[in-house]
C-alpha atoms as a PDB file:
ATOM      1  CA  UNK A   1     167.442  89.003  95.563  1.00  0.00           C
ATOM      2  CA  UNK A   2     165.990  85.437  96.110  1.00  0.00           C
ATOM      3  CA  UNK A   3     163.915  87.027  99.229  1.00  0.00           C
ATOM      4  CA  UNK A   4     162.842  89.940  96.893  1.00  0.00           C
ATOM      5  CA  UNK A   5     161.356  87.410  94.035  1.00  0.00           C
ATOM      6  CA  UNK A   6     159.752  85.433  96.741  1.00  0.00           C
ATOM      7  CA  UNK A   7     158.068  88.408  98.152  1.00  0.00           C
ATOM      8  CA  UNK A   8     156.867  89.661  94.430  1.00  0.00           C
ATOM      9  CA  UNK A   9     155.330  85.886  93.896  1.00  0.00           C
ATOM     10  CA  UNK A  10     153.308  85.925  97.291  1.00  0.00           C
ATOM     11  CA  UNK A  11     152.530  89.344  96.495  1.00  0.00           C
ATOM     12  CA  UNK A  12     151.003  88.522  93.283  1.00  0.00           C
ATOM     13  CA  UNK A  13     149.364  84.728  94.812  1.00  0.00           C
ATOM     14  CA  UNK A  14     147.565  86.987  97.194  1.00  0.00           C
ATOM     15  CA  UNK A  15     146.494  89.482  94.219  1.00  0.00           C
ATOM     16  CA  UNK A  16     145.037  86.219  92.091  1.00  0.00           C
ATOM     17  CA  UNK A  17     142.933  85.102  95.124  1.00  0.00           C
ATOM     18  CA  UNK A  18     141.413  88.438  96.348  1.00  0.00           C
ATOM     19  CA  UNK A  19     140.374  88.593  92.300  1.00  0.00           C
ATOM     20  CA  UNK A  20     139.012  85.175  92.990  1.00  0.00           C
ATOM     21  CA  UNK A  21     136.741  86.257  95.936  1.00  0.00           C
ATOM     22  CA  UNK A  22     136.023  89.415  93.860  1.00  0.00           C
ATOM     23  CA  UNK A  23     134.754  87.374  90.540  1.00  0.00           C
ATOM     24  CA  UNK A  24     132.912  85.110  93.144  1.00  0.00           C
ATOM     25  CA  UNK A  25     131.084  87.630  95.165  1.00  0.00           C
ATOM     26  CA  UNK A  26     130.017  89.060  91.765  1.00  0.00           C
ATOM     27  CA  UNK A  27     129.436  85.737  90.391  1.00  0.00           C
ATOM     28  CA  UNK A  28     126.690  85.216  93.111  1.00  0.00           C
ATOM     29  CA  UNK A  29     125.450  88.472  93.290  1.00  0.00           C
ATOM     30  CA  UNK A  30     124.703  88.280  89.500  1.00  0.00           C
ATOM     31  CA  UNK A  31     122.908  84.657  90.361  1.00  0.00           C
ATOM     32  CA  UNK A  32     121.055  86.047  92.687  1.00  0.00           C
ATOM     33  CA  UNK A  33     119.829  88.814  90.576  1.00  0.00           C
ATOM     34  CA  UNK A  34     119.072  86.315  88.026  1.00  0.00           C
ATOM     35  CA  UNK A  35     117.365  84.378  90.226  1.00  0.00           C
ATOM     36  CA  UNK A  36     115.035  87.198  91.077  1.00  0.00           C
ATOM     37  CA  UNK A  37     114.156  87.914  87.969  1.00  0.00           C
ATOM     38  CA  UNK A  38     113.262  84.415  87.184  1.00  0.00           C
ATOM     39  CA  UNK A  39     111.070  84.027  90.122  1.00  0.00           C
ATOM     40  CA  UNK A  40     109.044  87.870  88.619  1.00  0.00           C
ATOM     41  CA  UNK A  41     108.658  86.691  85.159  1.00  0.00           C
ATOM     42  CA  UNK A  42     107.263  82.955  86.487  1.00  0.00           C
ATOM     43  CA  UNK A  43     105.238  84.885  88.834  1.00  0.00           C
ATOM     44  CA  UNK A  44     103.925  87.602  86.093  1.00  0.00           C
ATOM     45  CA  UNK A  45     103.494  84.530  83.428  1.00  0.00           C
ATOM     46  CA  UNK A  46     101.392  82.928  86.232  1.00  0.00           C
ATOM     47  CA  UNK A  47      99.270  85.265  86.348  1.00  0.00           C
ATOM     48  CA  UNK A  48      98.918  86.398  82.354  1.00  0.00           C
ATOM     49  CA  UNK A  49      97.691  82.702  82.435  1.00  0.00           C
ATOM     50  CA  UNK A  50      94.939  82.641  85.003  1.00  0.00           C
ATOM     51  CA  UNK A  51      93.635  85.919  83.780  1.00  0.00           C
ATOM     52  CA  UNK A  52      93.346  84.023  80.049  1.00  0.00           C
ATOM     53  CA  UNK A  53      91.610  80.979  81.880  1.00  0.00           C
ATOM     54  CA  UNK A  54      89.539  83.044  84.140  1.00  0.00           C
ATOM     55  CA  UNK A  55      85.670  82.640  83.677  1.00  0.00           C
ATOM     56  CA  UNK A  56      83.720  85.480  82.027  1.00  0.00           C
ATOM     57  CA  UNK A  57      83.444  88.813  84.220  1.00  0.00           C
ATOM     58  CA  UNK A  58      79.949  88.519  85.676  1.00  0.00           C
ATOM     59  CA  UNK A  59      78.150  91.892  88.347  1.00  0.00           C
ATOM     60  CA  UNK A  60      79.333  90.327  91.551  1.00  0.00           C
ATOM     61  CA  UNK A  61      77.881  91.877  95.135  1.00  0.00           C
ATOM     62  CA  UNK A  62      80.148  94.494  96.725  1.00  0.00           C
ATOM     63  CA  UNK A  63      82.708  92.660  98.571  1.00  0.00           C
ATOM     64  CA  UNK A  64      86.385  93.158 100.618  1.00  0.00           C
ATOM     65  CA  UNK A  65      89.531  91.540 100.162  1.00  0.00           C
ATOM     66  CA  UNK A  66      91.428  90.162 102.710  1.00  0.00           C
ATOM     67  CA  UNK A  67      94.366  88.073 103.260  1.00  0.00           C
ATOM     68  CA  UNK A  68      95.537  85.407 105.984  1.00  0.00           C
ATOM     69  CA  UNK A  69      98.724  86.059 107.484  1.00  0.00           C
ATOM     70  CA  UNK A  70     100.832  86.513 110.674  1.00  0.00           C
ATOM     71  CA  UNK A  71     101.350  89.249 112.304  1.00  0.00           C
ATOM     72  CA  UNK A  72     103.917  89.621 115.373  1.00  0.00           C
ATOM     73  CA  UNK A  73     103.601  85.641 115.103  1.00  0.00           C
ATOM     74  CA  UNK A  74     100.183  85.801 115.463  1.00  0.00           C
ATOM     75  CA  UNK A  75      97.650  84.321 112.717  1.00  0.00           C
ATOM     76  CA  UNK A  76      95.362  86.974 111.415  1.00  0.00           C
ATOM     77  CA  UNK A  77      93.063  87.952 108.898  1.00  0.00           C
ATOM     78  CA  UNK A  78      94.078  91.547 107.270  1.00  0.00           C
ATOM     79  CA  UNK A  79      91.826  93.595 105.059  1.00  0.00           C
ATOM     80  CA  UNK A  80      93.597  94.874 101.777  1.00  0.00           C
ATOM     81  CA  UNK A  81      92.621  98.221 100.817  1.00  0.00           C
ATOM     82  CA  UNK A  82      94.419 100.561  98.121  1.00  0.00           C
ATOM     83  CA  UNK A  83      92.147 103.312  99.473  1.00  0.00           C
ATOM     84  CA  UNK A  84      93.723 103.378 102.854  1.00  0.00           C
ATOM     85  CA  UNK A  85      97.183 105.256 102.825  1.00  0.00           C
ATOM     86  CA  UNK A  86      98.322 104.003 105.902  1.00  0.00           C
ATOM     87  CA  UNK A  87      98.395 100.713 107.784  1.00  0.00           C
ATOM     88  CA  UNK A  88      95.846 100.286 110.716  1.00  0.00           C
ATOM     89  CA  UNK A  89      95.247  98.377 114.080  1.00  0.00           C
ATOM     90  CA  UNK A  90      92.304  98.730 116.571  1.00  0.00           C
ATOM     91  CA  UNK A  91      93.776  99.289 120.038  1.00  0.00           C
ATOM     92  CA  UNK A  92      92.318  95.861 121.521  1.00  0.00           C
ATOM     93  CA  UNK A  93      93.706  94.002 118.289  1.00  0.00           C
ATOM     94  CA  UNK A  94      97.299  95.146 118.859  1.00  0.00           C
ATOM     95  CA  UNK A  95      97.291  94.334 122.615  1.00  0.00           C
ATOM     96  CA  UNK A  96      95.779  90.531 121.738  1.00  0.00           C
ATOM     97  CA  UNK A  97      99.140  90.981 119.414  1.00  0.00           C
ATOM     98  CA  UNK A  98     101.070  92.351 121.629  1.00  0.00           C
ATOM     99  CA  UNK A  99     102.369  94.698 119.638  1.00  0.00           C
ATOM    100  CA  UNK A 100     104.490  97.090 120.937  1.00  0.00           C
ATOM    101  CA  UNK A 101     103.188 101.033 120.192  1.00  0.00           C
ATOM    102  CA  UNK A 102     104.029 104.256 121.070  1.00  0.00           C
ATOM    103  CA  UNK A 103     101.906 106.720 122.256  1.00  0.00           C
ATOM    104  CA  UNK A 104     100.970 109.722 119.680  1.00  0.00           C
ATOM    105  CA  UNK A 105      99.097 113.102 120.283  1.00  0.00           C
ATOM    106  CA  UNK A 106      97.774 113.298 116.363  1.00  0.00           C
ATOM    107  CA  UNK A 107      93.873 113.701 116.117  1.00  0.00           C
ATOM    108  CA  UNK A 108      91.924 111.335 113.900  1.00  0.00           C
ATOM    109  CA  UNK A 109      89.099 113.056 111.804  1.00  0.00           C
ATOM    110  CA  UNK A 110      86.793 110.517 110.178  1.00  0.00           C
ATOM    111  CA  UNK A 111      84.423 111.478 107.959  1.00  0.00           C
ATOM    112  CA  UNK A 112      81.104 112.036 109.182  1.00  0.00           C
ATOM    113  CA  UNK A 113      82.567 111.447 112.433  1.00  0.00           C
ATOM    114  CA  UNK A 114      84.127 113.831 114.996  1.00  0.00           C
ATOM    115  CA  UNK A 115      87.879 114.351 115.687  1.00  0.00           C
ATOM    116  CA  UNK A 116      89.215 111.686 118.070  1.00  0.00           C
ATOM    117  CA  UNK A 117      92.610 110.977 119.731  1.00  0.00           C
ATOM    118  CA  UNK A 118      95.231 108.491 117.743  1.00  0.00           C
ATOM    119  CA  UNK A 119      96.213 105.851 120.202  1.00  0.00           C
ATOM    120  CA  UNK A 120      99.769 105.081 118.905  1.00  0.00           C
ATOM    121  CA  UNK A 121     102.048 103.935 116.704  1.00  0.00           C
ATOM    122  CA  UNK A 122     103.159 100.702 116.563  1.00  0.00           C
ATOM    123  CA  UNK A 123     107.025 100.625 114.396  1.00  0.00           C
ATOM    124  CA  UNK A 124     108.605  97.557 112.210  1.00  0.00           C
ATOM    125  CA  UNK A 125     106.060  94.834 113.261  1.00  0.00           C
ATOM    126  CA  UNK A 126     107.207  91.420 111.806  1.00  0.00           C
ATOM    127  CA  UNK A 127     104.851  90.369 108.934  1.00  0.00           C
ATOM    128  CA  UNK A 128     104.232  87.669 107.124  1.00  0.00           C
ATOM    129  CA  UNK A 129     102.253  86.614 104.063  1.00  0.00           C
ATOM    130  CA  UNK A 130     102.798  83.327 102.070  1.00  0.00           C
ATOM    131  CA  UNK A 131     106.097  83.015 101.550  1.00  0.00           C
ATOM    132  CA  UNK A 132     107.232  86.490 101.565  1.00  0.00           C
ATOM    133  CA  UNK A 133     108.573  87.971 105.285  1.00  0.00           C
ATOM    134  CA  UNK A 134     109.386  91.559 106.349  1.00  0.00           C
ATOM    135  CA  UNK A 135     108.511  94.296 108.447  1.00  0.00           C
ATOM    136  CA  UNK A 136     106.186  97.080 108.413  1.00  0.00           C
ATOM    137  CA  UNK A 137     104.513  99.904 110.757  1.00  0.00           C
ATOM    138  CA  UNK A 138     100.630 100.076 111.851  1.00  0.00           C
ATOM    139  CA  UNK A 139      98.947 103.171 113.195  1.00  0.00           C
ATOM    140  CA  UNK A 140      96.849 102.536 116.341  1.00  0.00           C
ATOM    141  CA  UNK A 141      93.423 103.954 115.578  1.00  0.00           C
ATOM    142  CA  UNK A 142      90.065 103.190 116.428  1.00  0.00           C
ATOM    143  CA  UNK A 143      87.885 101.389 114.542  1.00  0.00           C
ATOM    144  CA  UNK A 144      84.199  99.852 114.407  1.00  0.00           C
ATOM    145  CA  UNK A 145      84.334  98.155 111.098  1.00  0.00           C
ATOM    146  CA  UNK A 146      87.398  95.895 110.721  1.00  0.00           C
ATOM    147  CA  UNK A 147      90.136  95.699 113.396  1.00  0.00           C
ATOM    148  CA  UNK A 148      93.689  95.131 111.058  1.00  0.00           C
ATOM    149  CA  UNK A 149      94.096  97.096 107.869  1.00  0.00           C
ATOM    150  CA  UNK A 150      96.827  97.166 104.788  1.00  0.00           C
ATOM    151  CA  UNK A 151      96.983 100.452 103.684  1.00  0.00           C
ATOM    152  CA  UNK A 152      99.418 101.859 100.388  1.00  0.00           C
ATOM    153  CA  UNK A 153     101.811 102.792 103.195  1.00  0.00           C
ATOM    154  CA  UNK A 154     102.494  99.287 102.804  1.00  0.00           C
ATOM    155  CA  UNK A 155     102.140  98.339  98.800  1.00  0.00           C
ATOM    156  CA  UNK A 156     104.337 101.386  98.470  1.00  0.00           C
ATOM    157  CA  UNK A 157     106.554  99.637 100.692  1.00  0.00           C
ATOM    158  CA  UNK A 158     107.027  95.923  98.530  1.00  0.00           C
ATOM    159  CA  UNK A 159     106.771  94.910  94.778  1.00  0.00           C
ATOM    160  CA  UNK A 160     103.224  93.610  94.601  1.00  0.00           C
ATOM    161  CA  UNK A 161     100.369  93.039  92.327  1.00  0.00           C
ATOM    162  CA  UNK A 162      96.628  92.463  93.201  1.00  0.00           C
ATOM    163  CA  UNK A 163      94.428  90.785  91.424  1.00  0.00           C
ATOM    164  CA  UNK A 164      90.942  91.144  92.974  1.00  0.00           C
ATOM    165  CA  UNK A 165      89.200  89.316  89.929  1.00  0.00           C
ATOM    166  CA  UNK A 166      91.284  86.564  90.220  1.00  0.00           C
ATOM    167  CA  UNK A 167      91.747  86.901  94.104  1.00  0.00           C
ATOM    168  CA  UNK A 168      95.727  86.427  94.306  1.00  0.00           C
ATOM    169  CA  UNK A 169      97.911  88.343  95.753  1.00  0.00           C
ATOM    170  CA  UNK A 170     101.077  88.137  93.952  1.00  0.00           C
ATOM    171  CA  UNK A 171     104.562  89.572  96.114  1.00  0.00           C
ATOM    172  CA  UNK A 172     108.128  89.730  93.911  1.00  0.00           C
ATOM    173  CA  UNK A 173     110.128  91.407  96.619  1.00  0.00           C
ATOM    174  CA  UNK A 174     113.638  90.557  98.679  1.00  0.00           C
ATOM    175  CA  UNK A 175     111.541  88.713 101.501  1.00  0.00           C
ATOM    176  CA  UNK A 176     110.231  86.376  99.351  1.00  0.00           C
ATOM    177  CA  UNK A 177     108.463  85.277  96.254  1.00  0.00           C
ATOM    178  CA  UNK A 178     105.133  84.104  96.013  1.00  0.00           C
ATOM    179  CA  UNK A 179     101.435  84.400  95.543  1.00  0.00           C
ATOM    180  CA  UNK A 180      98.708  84.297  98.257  1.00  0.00           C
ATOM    181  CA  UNK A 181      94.935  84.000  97.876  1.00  0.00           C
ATOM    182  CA  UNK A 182      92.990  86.643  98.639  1.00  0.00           C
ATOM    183  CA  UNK A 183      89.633  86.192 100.511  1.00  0.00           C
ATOM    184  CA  UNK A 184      85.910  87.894  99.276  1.00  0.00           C
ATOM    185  CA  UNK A 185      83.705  88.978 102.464  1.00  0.00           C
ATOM    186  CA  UNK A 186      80.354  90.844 101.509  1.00  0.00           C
ATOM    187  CA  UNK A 187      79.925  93.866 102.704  1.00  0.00           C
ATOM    188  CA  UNK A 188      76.787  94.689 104.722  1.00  0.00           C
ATOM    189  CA  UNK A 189      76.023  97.922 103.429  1.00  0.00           C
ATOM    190  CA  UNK A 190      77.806 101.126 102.000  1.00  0.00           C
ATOM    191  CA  UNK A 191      81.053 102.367 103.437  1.00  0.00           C
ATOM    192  CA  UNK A 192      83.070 105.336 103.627  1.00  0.00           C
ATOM    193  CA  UNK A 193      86.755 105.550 103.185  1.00  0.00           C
ATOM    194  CA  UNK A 194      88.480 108.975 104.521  1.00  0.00           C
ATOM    195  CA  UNK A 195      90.208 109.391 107.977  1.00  0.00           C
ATOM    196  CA  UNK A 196      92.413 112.006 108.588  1.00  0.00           C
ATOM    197  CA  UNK A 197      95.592 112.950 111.040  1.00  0.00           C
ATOM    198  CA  UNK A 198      96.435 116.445 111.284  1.00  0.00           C
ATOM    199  CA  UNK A 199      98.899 117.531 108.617  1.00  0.00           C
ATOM    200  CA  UNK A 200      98.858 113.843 107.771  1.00  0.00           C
ATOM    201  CA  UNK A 201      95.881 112.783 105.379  1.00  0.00           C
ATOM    202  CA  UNK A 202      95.069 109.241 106.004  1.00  0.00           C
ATOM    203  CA  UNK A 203      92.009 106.927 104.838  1.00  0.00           C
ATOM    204  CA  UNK A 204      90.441 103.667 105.766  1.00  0.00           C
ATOM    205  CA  UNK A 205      87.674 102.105 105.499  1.00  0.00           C
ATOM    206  CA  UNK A 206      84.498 102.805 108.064  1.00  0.00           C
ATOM    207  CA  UNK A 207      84.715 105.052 110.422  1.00  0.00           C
END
């Protein structure tokens, strides 16, 4: 009988601590959530005031946006562009990265420019920007123009919000928090933005 009770009271000591763990583990899943949202609103209020403060819109020349960050550990300056629907890398760029690619049979059509062979693909290279860390893939392709490109393949990939009047890059995603300048470079001329995979539509700019 004594044994019985005894057994019932460790039974019911280990019930009250795996509750404890439970309402713990929620506890500080529910902090972190908070957390998160905290750091989007601070990041979205940041923003709400620069765009108040921010000087009267004036014609500006045509201009890109890039962004300084590192890529495979590497320092780099990437061009942003919503237009391009995948991520790019010249050939020579992702060798001085040594980024690791596999080889691909796809055709690149360009326009104005006749079909050409894709030179790889290059899967979950380590990325970072600011404070915010993660991974993402780059298409091996050639290029004349610029040599590293972010395509949507990679803003569909992260919460993020550009700003190209204010030049900020703004990232609320699990890697990290944070907002990055973004850096104007005048264009030289004109530029079109289509290249195309077969069965795969895919743009960039130059060609």
């Amino acid at each position: 009988m004594i044994a019985a009770t005894r057994k019932d009271q460790a039974s019911a000591q280990v019930g009250s601590s795996g509750e404890q763990e439970a309402q713990a583990a929620n506890s500080e899943k529910g902090k972190g959530h908070a957390d998160g949202l905290f750091n989007h609103m601070a990041l979205f209020n940041h923003m709400t005031l620069a765009a108040l403060a921010a000087k009267k819109h004036s014609v500006r020349a045509r201009e890109s946006l890039f962004v300084d960050g590192e890529v495979n550990g590497r320092a780099v300056r990437i061009m942003v562009d919503t237009g391009a629907t995948h991520n790019f890398v010249t050939e020579q760029k992702a060798k001085e990265l040594s980024l690791a690619f596999v080889t691909n049979d796809s055709m690149l059509k360009t326009v104005n420019c006749l079909p050409t062979n894709v030179n790889g693909l290059a899967p979950r290279v380590s990325l970072t920007l600011g404070g915010w860390k993660g991974e993402t893939d780059f298409s091996v392709v050639p290029m004349d123009v610029f040599d590293i490109v972010l395509g949507l393949n990679f803003w569909y990939e992260i919460n993020a919000f550009i700003s190209p009047r204010l030049n900020q890059l703004a990232i609320c995603d699990e890697g990290g928090s944070c907002i990055v300048p973004l850096i104007r470079v005048a264009q030289s001329g004109t530029r079109l933005s289509a290249m195309q995979l077969v069965a795969t539509l895919m743009e960039i700019v130059g060609c």
